[in-house]
Coordinates of C-alpha atoms in Angstrom, one line a residue:
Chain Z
X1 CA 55.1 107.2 124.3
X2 CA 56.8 107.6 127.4
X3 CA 60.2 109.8 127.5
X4 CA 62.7 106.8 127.4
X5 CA 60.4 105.1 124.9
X6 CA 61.5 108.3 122.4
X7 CA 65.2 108.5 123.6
X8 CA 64.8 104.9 122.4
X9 CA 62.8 105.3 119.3
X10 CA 65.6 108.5 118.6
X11 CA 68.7 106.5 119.4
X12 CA 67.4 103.6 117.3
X13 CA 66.7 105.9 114.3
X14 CA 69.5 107.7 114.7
X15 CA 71.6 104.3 114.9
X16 CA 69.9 103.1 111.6
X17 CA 71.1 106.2 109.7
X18 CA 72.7 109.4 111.7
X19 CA 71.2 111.6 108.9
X20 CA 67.7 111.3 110.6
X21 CA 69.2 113.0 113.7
X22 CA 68.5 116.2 111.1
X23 CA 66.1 118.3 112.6
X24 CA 64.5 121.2 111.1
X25 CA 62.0 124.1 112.0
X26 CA 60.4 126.8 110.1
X27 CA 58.7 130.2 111.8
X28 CA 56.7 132.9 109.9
X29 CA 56.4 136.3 111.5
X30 CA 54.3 138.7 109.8
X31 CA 53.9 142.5 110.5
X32 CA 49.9 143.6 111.7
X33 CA 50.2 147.4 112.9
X34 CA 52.1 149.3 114.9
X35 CA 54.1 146.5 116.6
X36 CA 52.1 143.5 116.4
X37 CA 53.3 140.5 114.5
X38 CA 51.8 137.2 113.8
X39 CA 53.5 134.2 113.9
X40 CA 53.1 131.0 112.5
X41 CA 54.9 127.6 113.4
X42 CA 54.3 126.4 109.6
X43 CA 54.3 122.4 109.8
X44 CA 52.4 122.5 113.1
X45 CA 49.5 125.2 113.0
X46 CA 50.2 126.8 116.2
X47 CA 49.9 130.7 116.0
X48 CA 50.0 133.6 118.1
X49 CA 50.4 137.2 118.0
X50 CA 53.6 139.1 119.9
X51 CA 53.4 142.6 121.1
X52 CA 55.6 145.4 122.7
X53 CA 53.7 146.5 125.9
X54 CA 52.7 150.2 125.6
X55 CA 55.9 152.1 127.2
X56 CA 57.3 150.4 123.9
X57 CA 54.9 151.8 121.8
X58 CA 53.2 148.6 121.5
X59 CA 49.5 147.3 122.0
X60 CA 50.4 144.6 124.5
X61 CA 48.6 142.0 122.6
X62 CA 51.3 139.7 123.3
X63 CA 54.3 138.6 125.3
X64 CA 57.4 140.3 123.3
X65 CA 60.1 139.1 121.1
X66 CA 63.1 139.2 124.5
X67 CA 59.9 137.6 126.5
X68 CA 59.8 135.2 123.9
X69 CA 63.3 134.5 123.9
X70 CA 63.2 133.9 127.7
X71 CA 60.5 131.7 127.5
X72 CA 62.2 129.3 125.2
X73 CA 64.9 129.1 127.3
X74 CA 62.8 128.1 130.3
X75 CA 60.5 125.9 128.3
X76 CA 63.4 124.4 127.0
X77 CA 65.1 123.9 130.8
X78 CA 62.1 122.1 131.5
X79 CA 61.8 119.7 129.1
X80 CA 65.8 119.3 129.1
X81 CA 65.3 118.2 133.0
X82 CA 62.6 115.9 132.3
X83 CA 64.4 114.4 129.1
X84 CA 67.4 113.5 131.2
X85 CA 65.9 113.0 134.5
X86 CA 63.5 109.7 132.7
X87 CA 66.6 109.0 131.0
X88 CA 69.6 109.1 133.7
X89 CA 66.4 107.4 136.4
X90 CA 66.7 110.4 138.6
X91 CA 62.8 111.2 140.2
X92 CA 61.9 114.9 139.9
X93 CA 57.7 115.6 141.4
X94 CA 58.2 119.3 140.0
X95 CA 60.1 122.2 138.3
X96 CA 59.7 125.8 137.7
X97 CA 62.2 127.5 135.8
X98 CA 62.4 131.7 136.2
X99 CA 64.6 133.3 133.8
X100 CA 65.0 136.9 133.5
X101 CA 66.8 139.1 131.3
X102 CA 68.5 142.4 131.2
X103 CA 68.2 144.7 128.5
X104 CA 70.6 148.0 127.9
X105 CA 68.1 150.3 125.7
X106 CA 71.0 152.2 124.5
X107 CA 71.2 149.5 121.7
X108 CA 68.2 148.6 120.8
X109 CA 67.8 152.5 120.4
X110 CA 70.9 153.4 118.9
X111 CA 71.3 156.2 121.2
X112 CA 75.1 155.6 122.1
X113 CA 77.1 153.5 119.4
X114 CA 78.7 150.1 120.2
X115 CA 76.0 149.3 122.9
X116 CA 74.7 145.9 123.0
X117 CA 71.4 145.2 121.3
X118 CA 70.7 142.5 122.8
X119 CA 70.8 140.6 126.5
X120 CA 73.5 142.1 128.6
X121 CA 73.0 139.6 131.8
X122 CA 70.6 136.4 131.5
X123 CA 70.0 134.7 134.7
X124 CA 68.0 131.2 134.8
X125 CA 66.7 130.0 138.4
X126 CA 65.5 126.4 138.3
X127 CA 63.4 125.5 141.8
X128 CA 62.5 120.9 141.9
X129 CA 61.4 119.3 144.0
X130 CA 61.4 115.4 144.6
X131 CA 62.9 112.8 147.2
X132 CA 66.7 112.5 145.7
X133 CA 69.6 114.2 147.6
X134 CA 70.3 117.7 146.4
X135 CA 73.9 116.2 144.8
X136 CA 71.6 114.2 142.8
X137 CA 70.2 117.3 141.3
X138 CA 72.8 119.5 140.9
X139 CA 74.5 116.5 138.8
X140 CA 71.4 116.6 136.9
X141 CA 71.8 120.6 136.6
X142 CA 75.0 119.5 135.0
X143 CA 74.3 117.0 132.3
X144 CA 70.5 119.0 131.0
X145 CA 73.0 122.2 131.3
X146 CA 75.0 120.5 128.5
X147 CA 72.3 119.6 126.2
X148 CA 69.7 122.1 126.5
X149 CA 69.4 123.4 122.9
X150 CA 68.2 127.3 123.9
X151 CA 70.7 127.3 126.3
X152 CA 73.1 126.5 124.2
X153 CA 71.8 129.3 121.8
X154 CA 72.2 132.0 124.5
X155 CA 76.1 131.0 125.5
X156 CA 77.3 130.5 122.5
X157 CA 77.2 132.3 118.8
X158 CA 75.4 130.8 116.3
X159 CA 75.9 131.2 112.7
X160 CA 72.7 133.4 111.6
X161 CA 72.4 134.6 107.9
X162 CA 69.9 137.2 106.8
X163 CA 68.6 138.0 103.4
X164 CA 66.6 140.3 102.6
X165 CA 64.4 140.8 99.6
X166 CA 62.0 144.0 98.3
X167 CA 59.8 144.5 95.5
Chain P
X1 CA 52.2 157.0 120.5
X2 CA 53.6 156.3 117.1
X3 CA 56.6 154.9 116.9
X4 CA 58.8 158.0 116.3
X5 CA 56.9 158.8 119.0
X6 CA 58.4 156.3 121.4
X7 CA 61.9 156.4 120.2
X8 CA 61.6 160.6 120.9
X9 CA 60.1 159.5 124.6
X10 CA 62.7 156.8 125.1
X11 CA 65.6 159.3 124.3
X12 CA 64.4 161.7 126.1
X13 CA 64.4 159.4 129.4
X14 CA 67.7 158.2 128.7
X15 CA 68.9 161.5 128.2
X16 CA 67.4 162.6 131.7
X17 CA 69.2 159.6 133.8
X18 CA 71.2 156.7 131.7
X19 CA 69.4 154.5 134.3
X20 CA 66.7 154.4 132.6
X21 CA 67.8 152.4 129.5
X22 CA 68.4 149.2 131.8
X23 CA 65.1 147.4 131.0
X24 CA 64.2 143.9 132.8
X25 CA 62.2 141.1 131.8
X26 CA 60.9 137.9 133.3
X27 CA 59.0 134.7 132.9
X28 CA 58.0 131.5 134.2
X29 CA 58.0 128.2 133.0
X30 CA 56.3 125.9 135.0
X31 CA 56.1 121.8 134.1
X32 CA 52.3 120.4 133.9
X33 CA 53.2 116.7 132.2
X34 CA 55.2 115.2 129.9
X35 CA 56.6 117.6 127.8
X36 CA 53.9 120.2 128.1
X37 CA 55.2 123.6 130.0
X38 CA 53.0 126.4 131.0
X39 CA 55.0 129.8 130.4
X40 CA 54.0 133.4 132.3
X41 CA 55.2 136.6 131.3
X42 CA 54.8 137.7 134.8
X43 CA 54.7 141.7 134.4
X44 CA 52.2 141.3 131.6
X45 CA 49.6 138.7 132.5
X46 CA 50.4 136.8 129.0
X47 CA 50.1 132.9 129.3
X48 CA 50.6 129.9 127.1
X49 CA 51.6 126.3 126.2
X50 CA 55.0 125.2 125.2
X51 CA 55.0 121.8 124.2
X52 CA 57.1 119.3 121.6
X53 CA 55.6 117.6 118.9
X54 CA 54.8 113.9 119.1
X55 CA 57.5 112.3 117.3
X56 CA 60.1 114.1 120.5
X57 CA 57.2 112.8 122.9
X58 CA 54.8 115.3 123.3
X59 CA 51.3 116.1 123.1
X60 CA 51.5 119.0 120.2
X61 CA 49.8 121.4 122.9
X62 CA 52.0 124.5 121.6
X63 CA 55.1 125.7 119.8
X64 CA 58.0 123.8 121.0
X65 CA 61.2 125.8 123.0
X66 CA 63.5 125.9 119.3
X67 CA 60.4 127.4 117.9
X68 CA 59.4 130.0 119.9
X69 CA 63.4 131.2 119.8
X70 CA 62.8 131.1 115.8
X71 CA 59.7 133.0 116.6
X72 CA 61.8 135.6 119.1
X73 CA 64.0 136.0 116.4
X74 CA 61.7 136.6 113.5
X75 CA 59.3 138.9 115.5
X76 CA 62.4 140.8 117.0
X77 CA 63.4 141.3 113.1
X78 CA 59.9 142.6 112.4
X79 CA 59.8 145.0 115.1
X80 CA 63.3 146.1 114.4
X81 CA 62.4 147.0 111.2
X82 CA 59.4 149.2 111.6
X83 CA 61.5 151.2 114.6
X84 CA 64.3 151.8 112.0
X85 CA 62.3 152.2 109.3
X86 CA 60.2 155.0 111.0
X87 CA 63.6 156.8 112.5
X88 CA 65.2 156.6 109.1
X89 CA 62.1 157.8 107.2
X90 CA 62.3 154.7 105.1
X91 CA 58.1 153.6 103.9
X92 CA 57.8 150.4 104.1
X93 CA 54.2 148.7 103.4
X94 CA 54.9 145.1 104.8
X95 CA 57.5 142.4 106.1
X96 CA 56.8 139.0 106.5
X97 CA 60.3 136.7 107.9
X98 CA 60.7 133.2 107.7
X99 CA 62.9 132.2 110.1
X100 CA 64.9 128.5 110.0
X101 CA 66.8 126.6 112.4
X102 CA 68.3 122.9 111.9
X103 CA 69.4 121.2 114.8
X104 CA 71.3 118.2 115.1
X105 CA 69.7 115.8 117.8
X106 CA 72.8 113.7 118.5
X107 CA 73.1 116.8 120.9
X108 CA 70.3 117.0 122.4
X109 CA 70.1 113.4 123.3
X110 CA 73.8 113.1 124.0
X111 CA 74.2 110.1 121.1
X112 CA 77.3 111.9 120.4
X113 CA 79.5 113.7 123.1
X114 CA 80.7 117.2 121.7
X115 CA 77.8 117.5 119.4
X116 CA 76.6 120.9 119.8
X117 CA 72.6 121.2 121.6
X118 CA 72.0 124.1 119.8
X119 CA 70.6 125.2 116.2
X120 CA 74.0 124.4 114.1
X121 CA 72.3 126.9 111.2
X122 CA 69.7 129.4 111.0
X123 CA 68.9 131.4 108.3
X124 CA 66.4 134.1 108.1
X125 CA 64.7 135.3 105.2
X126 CA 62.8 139.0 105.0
X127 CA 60.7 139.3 102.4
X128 CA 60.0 143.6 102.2
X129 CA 57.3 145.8 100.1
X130 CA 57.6 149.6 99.5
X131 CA 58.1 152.0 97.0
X132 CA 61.9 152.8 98.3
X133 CA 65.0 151.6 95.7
X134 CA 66.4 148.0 96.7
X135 CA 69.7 149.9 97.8
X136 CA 67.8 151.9 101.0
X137 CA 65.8 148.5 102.0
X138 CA 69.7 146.8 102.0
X139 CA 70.9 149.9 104.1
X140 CA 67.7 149.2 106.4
X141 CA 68.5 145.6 106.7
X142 CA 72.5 146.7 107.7
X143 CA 70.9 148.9 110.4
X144 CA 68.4 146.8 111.7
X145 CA 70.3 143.5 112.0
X146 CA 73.0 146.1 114.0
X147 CA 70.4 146.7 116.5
X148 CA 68.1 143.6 117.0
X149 CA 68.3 142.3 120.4
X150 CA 67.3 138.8 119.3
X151 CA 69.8 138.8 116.4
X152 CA 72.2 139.7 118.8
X153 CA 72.0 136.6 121.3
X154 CA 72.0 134.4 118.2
X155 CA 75.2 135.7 116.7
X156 CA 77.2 136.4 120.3
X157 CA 77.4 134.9 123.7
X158 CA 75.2 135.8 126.4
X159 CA 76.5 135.7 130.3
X160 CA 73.7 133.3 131.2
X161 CA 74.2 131.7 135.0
X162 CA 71.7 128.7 135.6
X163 CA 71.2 128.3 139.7
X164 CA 69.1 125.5 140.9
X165 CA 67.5 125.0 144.0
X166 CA 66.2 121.7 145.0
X167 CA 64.1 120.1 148.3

């Protein structure tokens, strides 16, 4: 199936009943040794292991979890622009998406109280190429801005709960 | 280095020159067709395939961009976890998180204007074994969610700038 073909194939099934516009995903991570963790995308069989590198007392068997979370939202930049490019008719010949992340320790560690754990600047740089004029893209920039899901997740708060069981 | 270890190393750096707490990460994602999305965690020579299923279009080559954010934020947990556990002298023989997101596509695929891109609910479950009462594992979990760095970009807003270049 081509891209518009599943816009279509969505729209229509969504059309038929708006509860199949439910989505749903489901991640295992389990603890190795020291701080390597397997994961497992459940329904879909894809595994791989994520590591700290060694200055974070870490293995390096794997990219790590903030490395992770960059690479969804550039993964997810990409396949936002080529969604709405098929579906908006706009050509695009390429796109690579760099998106870095900066990182106050002082939260992470705990070493001075109130500091940010997580991202304290995320910056996203998006290089296509293609024959449309640049307003053409940047429009596009606009409209796969406002539905890329993992950007989404990184500008605005989404209601996480955790529970936690021992035995 | 064992963890304590790190966090003793860590301190001590930061103690030396705050400067040293700022930590930056970066990665690539680069489209190859369709859907599929090559990802580089540049620093650290790790590679792989992002992809989306077949029913959103694509060839199944890899964990799609939600995913690996559910997988960011279950590994982050993980980690979290053992580095708290080991500063607070808490045993804890093994963790294993399941981590859930439910999106609503109307958003994705702009079927519905306003509808949000992002996961609308995520719930993560830790499942912890170790010979410490229930009550210290809850104090864990209070500690660690405080200082997960993925946690944190779930729950709060990120200043995330997207610049595109095209030609």
């Amino acid at each position: 199936m081509s891209l518009t073909d599943v816009i279509d194939a969505v729209r229509g099934a969504v059309d038929a009943d708006p509860k199949n516009a439910a989505a749903s995903f489901t991640v295992t991570s389990e603890h190795v040794s020291g701080t390597a963790t397997e994961v497992d995308v459940v329904a879909r069989k894809h595994e791989f292991t994520v590591d700290e590198p060694a200055a974070l007392g870490g293995g390096d068997a794997g990219a790590n979890p903030v490395e992770l979370a960059l690479a969804a939202l550039g993964s997810c930049q990409v396949i936002t622009y080529r969604f709405w490019a098929a579906k908006l008719g706009v050509r695009v010949d390429s796109i690579k998406v760099t998106t870095r992340g900066e990182l106050d320790l002082h939260g992470f560690f705990g070493i001075e109280p109130g500091a940010r754990a997580g991202f304290v600047d995320v910056r996203v740089d998006v290089e296509l190429t293609g024959p449309e004029p640049a307003e053409r893209y940047q429009e596009l920039r606009r409209v796969a801005d406002e539905h890329c899901p993992v950007l989404d997740l990184f500008r605005n708060p989404t209601p996480t709960t955790t529970v936690l069981t021992s035995g």
